[in-house]
Tab-separated table of C-alpha atoms in Angstrom:
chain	number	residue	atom	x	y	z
A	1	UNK	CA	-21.337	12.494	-5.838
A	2	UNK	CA	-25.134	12.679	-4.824
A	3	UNK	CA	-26.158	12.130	-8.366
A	4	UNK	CA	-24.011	8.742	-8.360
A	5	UNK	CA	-25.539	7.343	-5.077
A	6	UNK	CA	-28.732	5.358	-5.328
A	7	UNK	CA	-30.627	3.396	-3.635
A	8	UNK	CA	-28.899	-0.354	-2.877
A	9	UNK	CA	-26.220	0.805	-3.613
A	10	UNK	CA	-22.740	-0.082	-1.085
A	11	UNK	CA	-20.855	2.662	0.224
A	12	UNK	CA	-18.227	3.027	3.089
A	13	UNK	CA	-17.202	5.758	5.477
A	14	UNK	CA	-13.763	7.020	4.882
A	15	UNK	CA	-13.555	8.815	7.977
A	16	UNK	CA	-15.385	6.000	10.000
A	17	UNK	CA	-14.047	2.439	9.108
A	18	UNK	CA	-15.667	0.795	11.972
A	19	UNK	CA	-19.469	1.515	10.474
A	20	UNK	CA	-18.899	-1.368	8.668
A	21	UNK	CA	-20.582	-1.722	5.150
A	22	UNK	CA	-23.217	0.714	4.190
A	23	UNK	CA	-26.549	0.097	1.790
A	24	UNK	CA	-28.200	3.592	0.455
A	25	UNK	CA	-31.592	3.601	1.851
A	26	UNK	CA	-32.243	7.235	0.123
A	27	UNK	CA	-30.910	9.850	-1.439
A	28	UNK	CA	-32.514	13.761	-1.609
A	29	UNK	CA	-30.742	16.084	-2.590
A	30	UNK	CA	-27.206	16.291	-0.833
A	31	UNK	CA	-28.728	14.077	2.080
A	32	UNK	CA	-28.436	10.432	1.790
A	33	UNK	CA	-29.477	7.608	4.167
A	34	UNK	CA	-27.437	4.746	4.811
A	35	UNK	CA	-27.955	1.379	6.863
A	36	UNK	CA	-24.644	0.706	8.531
A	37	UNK	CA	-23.877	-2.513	9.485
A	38	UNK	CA	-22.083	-1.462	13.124
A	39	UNK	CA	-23.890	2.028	13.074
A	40	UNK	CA	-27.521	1.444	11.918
A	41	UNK	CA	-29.115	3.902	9.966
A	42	UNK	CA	-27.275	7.681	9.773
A	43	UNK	CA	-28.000	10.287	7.030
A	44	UNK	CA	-25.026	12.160	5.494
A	45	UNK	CA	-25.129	15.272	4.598
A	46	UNK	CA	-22.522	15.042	1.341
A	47	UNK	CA	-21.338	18.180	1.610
A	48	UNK	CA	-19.421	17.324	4.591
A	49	UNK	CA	-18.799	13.565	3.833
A	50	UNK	CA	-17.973	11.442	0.844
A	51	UNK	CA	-19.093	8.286	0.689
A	52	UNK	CA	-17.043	5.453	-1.104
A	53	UNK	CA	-18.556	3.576	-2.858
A	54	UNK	CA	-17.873	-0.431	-2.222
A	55	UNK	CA	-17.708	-2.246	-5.487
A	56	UNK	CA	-16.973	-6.119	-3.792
A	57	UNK	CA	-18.054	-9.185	-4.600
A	58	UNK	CA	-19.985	-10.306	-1.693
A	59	UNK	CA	-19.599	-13.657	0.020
A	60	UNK	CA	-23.339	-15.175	-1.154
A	61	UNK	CA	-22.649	-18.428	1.944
């Protein structure tokens, strides 16, 4: 999953709903960064956690 997360990318928390959406800051290795919208920035560790990624149209008003 590492290799498929990139930078700007959307992703969600499966485990943690209330983080909101998520926008890949970084991603090294099998630590990415992600800005939360409730949770602010938190790295993930993918080995632990897989990301989802959000695939949305988002409301441009």
């Amino acid at each position: 999953m590492a290799a498929l997360l990139e930078p700007g990318m959307l992703v969600r928390h499966p485990a943690r709903p209330d983080w909101g959406l998520g926008q890949v800051q970084s991603s090294i290795g099998n630590r990415v960064t992600v800005n939360f919208e409730h949770a602010g920035k938190v790295v993930i560790d993918l080995s632990q956690v897989e990301l989802t990624p959000d695939f949305s149209p988002r409301n441009s008003h």
